[in-house]
PDB file of C-alpha atoms in Angstrom:
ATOM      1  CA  UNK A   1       0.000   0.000   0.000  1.00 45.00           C
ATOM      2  CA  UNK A   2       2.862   2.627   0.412  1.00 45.00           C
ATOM      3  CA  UNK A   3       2.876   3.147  -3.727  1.00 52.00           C
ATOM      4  CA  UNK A   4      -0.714   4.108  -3.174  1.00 58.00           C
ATOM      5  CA  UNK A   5      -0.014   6.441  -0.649  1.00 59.00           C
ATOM      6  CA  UNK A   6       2.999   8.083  -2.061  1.00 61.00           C
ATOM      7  CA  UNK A   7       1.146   8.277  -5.425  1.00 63.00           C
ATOM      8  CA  UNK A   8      -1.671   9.849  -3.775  1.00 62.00           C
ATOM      9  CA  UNK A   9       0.574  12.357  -1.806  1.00 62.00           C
ATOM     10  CA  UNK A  10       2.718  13.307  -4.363  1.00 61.00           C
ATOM     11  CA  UNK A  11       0.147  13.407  -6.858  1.00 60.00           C
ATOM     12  CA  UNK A  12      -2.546  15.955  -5.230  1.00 57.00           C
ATOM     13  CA  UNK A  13      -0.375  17.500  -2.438  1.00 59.00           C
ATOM     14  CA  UNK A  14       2.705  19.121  -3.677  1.00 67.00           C
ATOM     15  CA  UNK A  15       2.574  22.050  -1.517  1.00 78.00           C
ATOM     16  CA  UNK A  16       2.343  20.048   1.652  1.00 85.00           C
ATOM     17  CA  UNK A  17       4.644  18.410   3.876  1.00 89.00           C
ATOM     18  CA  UNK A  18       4.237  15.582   6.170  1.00 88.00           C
ATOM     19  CA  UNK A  19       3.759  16.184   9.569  1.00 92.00           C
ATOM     20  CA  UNK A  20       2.924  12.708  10.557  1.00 94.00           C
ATOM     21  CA  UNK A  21       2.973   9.247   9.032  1.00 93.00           C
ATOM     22  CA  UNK A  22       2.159   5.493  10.323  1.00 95.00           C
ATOM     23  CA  UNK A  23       2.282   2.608   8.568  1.00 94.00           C
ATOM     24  CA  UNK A  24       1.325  -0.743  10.205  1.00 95.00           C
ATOM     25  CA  UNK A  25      -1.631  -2.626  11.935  1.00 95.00           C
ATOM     26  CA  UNK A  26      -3.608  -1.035  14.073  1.00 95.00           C
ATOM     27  CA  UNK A  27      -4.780  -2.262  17.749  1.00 95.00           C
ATOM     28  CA  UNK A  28      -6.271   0.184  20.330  1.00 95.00           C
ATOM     29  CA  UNK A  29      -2.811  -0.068  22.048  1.00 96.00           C
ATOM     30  CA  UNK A  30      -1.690   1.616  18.758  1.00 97.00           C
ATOM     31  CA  UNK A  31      -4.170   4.278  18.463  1.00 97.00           C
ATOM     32  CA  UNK A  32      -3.427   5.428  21.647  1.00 96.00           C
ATOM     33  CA  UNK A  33       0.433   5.468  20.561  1.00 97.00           C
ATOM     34  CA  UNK A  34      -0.459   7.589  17.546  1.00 97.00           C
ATOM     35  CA  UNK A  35      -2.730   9.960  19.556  1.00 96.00           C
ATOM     36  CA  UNK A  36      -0.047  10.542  22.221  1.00 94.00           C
ATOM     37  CA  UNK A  37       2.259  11.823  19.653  1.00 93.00           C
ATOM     38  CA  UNK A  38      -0.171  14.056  17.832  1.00 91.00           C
ATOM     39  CA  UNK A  39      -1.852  15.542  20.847  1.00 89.00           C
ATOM     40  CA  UNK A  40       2.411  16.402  21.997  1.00 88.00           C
ATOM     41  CA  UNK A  41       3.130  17.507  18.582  1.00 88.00           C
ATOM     42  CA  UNK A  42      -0.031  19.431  17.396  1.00 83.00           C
ATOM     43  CA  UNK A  43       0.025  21.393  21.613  1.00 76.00           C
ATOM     44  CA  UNK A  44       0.091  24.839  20.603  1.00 80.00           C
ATOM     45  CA  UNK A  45      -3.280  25.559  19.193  1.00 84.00           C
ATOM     46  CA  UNK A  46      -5.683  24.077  21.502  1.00 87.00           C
ATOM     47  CA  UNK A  47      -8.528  24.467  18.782  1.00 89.00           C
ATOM     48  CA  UNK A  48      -6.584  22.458  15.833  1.00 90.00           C
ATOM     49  CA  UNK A  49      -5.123  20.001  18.125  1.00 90.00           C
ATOM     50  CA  UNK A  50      -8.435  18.510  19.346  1.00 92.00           C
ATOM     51  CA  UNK A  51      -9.833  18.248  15.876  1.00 94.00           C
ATOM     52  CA  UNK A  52      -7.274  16.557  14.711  1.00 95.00           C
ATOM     53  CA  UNK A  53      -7.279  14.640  17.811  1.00 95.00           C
ATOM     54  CA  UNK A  54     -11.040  13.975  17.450  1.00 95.00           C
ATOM     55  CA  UNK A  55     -10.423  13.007  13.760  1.00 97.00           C
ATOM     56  CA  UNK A  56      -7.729  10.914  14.042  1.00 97.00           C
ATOM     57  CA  UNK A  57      -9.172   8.921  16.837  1.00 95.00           C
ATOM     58  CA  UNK A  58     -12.497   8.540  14.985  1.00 94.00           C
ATOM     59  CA  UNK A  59     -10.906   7.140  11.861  1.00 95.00           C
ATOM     60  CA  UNK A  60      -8.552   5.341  13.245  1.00 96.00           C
ATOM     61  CA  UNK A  61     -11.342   3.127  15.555  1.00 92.00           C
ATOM     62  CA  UNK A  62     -13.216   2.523  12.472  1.00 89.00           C
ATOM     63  CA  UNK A  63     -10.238   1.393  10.732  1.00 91.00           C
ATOM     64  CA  UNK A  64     -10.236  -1.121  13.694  1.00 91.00           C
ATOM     65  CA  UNK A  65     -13.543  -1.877  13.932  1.00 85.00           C
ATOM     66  CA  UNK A  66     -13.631  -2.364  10.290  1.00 83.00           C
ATOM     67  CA  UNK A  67     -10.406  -3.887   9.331  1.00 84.00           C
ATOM     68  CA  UNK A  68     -10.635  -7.146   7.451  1.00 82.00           C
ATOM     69  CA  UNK A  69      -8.004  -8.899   9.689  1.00 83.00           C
ATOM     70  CA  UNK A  70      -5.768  -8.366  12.457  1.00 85.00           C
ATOM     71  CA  UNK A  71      -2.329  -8.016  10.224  1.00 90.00           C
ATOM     72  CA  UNK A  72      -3.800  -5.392   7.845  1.00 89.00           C
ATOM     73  CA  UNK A  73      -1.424  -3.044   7.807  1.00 91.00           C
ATOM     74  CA  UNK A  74      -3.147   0.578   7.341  1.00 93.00           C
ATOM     75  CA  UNK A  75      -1.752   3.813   6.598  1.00 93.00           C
ATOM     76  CA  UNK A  76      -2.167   7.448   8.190  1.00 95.00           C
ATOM     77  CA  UNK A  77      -0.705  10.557   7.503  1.00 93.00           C
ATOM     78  CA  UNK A  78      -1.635  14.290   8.452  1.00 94.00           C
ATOM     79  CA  UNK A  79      -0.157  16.810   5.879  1.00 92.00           C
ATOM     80  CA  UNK A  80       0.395  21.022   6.284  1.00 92.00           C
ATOM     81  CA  UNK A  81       0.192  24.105   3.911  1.00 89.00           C
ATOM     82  CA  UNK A  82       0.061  27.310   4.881  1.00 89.00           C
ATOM     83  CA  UNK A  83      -3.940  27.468   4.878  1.00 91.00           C
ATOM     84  CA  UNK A  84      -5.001  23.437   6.443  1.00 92.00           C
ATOM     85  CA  UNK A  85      -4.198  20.205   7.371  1.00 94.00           C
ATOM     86  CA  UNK A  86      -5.304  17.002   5.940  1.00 94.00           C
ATOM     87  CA  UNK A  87      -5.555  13.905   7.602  1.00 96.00           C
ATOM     88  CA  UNK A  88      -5.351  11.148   4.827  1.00 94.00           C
ATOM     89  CA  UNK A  89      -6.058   7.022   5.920  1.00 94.00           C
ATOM     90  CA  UNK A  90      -5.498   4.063   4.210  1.00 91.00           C
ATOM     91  CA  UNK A  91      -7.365   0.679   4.637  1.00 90.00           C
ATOM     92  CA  UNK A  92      -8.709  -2.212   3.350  1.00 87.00           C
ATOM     93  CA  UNK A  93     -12.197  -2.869   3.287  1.00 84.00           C
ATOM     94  CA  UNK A  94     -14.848  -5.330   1.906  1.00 78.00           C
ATOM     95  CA  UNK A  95     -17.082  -3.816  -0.791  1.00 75.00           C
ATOM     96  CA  UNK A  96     -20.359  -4.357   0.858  1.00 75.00           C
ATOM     97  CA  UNK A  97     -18.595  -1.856   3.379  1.00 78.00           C
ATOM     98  CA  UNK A  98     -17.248   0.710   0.911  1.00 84.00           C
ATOM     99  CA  UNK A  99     -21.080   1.041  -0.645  1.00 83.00           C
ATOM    100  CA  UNK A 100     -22.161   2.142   2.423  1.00 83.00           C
ATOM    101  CA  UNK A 101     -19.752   4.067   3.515  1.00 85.00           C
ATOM    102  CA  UNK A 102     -20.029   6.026  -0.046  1.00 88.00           C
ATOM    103  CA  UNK A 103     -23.520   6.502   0.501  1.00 88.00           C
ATOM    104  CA  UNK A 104     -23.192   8.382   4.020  1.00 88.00           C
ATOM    105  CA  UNK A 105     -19.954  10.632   2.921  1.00 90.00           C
ATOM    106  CA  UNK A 106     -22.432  11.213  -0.016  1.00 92.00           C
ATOM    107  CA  UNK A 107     -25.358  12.359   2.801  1.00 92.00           C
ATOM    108  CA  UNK A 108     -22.938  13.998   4.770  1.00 92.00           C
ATOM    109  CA  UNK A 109     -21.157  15.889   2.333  1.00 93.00           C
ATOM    110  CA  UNK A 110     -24.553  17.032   0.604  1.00 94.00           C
ATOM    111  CA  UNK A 111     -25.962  18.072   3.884  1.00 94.00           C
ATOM    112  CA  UNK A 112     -25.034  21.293   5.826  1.00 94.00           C
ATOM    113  CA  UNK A 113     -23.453  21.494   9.250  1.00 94.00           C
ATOM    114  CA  UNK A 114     -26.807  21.961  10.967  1.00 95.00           C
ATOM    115  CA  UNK A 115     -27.831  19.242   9.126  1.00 95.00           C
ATOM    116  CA  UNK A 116     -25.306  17.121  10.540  1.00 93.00           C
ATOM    117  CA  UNK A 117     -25.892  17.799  13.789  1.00 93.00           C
ATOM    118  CA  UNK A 118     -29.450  17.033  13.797  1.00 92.00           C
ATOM    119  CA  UNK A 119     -28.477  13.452  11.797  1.00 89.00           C
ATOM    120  CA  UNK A 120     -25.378  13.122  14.784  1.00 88.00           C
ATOM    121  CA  UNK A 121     -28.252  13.910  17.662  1.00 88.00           C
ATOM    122  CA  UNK A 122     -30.760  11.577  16.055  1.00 86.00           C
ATOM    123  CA  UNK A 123     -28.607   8.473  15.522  1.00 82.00           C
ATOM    124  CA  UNK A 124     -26.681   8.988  18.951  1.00 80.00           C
ATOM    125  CA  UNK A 125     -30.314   9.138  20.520  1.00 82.00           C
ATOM    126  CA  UNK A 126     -32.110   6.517  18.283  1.00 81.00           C
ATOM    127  CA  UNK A 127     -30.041   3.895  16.686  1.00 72.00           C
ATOM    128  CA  UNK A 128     -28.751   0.618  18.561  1.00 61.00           C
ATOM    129  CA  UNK A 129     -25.402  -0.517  18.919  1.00 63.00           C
ATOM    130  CA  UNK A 130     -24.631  -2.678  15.423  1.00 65.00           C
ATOM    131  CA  UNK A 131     -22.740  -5.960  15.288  1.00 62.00           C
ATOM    132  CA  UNK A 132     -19.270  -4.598  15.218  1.00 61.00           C
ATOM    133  CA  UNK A 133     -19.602  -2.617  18.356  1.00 58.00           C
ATOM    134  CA  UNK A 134     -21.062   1.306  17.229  1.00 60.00           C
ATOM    135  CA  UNK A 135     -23.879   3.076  16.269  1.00 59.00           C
ATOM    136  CA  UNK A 136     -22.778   4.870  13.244  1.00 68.00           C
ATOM    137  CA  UNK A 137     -21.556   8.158  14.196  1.00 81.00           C
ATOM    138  CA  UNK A 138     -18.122   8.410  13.251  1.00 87.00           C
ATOM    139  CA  UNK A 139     -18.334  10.361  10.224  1.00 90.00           C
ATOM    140  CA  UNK A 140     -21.053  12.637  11.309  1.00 90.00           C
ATOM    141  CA  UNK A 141     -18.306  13.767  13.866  1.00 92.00           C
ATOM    142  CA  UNK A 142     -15.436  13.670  11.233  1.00 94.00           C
ATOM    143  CA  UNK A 143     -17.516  16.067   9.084  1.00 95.00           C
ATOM    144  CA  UNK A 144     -18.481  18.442  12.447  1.00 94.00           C
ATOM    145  CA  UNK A 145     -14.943  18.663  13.485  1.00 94.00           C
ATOM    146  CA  UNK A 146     -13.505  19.047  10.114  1.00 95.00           C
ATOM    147  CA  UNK A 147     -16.012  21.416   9.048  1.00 93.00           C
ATOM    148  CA  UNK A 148     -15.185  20.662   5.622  1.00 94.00           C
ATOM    149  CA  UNK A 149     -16.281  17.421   3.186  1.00 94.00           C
ATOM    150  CA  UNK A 150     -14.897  14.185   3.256  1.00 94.00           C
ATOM    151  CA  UNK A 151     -13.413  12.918   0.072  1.00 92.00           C
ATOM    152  CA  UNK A 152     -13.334   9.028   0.294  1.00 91.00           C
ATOM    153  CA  UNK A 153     -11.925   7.275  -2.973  1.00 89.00           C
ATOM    154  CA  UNK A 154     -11.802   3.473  -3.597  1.00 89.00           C
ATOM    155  CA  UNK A 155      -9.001   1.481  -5.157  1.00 85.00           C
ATOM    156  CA  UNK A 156      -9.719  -1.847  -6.247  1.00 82.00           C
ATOM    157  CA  UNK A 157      -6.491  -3.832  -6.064  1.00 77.00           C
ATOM    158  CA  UNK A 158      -5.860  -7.688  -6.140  1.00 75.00           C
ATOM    159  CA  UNK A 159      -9.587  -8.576  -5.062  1.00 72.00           C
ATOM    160  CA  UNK A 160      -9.741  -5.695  -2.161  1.00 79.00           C
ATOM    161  CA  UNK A 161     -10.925  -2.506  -1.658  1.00 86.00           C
ATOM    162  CA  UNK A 162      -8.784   0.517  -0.567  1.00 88.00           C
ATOM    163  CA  UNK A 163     -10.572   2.988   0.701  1.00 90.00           C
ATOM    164  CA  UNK A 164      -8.902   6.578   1.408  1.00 91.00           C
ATOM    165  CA  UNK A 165     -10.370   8.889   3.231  1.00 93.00           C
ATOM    166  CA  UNK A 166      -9.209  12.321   3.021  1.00 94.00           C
ATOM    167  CA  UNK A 167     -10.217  15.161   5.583  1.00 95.00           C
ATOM    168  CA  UNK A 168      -8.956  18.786   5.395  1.00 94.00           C
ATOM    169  CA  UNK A 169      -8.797  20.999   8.638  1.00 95.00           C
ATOM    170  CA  UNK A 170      -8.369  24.674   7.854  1.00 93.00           C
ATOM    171  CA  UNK A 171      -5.950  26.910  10.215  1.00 89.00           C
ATOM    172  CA  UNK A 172      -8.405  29.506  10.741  1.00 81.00           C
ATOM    173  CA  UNK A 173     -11.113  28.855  13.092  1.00 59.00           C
TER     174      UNK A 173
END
């Protein structure tokens, strides 16, 4: 997966520079690894460090609740310009999974922030817990905290599906 990542990188972010990277599998021992470093290395502006705490953490646990297998190794990196950030994951996933999870970036990203909020408030307060441990809420809060769209794209390679999910944080609050 690291061609796919450096393709990606190089290919759409040529004014940014890596700020973070991870490549490897992912356990909640790891998560809180990676979120240790970012909340010490993102310290100075309390505003952008918890989103991209928040967002990390929130893509990161679906990764794992998600993943296909334990030894996937997945991918994270969190880019700068001078205007944003961008938090950019890279997984497997099964393609009953991608479908859906194109259809509520699709809602999301169509939808405006109050809209969001109401669909957040509504699931938190109405849906049950699902099979694989949540209720469904992780993106709503991606797209709150971000307060910006969430491109996903999907790479079919050797019978899987990549999906990368790409989430931009802008400096100014």
């Amino acid at each position: 997966m690291k061609t796919i990542l450096n393709d990606y990188v190089d290919k759409f972010y040529d004014d940014y520079i890596i700020l973070f990277q991870y490549k490897g599998t992912i356990t909640h021992a790891v998560i809180t690894e990676i979120l240790l470093k970012i909340k010490n290395q993102f310290s100075d502006n309390f505003i952008i460090s918890n989103r991209i705490y928040s967002i990390v953490n929130e893509l990161l646990e679906n990764i794992l609740y998600h993943q296909i297998n334990s030894k996937e190794i997945i991918e994270i990196v969190i880019l700068q310009d001078s205007k944003s950030y961008r938090i950019i994951t890279f997984n497997y996933s099964l393609s009953k999974e991608t479908e859906q999870l194109l259809q509520k970036s699709n809602f999301l990203n169509s939808s405006s922030i109050e809209e969001v909020k109401e669909n957040y408030k509504d699931v938190l307060m109405n849906n049950l817990i699902n099979n694989k441990g949540t209720i469904g809420v992780g993106l709503n809060l991606v797209r709150l905290k971000s307060n910006n769209k969430i491109i996903i794209s999907i790479e079919e390679i050797e019978g899987y599906c990549i999906v990368i999910i790409n989430v931009a944080i802008n400096k100014t609050t």
